[in-house]
XYZ file of N, CA and C in Angstrom:
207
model
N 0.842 -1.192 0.000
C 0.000 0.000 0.000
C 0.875 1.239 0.000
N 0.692 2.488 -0.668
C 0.876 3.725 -0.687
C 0.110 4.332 -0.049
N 0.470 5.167 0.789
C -0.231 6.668 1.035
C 0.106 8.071 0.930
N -0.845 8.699 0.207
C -0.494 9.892 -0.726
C -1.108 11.074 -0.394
N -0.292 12.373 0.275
C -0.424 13.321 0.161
C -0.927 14.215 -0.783
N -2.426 14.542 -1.236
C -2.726 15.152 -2.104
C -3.681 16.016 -1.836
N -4.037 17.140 -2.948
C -4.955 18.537 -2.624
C -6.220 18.222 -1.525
N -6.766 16.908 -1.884
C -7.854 16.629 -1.196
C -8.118 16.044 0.110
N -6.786 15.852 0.531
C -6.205 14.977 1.796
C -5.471 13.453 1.412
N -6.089 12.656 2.545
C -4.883 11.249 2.292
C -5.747 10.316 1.424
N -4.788 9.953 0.348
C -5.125 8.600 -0.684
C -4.524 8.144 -0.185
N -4.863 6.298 -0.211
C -4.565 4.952 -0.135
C -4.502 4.146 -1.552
N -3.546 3.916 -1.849
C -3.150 2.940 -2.938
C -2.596 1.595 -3.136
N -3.239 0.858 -3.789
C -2.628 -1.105 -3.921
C -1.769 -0.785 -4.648
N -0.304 -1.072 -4.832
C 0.972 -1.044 -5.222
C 1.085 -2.231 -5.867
N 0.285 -3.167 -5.470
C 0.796 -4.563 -5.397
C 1.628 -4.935 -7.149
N 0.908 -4.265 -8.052
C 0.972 -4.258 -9.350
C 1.551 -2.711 -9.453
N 2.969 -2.579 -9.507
C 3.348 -0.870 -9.912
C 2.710 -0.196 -10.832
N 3.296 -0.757 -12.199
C 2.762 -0.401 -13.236
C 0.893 0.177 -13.158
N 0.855 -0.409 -12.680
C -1.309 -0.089 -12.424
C -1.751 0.072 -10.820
N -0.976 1.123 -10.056
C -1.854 1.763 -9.079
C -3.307 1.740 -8.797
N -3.721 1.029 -7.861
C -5.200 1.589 -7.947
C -5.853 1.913 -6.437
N -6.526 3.012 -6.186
C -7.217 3.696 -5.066
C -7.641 2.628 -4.568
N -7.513 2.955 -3.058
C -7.924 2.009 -2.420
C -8.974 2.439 -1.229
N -8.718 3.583 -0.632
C -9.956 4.859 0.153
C -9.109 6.075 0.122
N -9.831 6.750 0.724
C -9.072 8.303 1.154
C -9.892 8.777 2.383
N -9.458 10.130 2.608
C -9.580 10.817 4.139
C -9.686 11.852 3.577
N -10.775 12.887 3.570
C -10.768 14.290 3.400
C -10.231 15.194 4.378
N -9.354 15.713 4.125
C -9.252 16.596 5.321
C -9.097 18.108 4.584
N -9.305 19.289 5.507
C -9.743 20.477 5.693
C -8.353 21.438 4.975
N -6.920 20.689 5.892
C -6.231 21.855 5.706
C -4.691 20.530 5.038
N -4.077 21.185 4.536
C -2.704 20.820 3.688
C -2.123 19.344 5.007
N -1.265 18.441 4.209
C -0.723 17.696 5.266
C 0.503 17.930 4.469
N 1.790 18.140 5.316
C 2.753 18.422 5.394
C 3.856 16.814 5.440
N 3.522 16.134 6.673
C 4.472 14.954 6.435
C 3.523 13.486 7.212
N 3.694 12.458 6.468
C 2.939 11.034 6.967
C 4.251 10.299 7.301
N 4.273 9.226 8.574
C 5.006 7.954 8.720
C 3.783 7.228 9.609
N 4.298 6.354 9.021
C 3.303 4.800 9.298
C 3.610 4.129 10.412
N 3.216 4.113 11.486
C 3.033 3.250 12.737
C 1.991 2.027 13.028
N 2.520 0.743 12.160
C 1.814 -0.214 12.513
C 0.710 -0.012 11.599
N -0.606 0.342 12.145
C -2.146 0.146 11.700
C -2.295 1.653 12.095
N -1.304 2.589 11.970
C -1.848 3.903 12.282
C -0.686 4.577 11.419
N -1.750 5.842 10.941
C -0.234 6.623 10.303
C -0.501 7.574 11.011
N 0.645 8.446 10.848
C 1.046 9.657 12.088
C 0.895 10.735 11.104
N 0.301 11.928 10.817
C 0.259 13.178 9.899
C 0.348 14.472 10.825
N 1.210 15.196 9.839
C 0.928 16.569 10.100
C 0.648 17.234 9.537
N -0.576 18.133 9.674
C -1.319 18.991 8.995
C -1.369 20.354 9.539
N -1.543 21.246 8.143
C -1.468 22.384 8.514
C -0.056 23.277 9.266
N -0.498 24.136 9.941
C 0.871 25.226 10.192
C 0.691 25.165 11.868
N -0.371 23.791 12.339
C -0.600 24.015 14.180
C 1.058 23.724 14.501
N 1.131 22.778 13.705
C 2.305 21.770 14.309
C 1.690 20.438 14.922
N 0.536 20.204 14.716
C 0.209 19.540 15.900
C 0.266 18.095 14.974
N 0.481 16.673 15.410
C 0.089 15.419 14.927
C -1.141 14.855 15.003
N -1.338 14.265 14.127
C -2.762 13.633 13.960
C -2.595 12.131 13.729
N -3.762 11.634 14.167
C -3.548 10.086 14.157
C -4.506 9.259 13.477
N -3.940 8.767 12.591
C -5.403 8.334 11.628
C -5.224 6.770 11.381
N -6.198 5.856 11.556
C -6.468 4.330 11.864
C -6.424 4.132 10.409
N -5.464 3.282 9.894
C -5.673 2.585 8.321
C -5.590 1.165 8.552
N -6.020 0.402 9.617
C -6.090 -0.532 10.109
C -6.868 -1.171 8.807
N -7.829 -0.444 8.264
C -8.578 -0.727 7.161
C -8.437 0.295 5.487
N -7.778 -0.208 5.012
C -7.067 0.821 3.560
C -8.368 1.514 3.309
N -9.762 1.026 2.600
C -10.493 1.172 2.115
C -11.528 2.264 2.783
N -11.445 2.618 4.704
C -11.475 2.873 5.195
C -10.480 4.371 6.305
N -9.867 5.072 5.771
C -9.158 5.436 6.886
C -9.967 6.459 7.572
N -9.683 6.321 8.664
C -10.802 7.207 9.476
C -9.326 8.067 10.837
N -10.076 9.361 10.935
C -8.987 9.935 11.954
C -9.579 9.988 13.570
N -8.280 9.525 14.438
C -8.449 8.737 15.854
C -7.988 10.010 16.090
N -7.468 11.081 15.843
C -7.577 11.807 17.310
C -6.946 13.156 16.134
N -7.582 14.555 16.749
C -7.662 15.783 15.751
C -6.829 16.676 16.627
């Protein structure tokens, strides 16, 4: 899996096949994300200019939902 920083917030992507990427869910979010690392079944983001981290459950690709704002 990929996860991708883009205008609309976080994409999830199957890699499994390079050549042919394909979406797998996304996360809308409000304001710019700056940097993602992956912890386990959670990725760690920072968004925006708070500074602050955000914690978002990809426990489920198709699914990512955010655990704590």
């Amino acid at each position: 899996l990929a996860y991708v920083v883009t205008a609309y917030g976080l994409e999830v992507f199957d890699v499994s096949s390079p050549s042919e990427p394909k979406p797998v869910g996304s996360l809308a979010v409000s304001r710019s994300q700056r940097s993602l690392a992956l912890a386990g079944e959670d990725l760690l983001a920072l968004w925006g200019g708070d500074g602050l981290l955000r914690l978002v459950d990809v426990s489920d690709p198709a699914l990512p939902r955010l655990v704590s704002s």
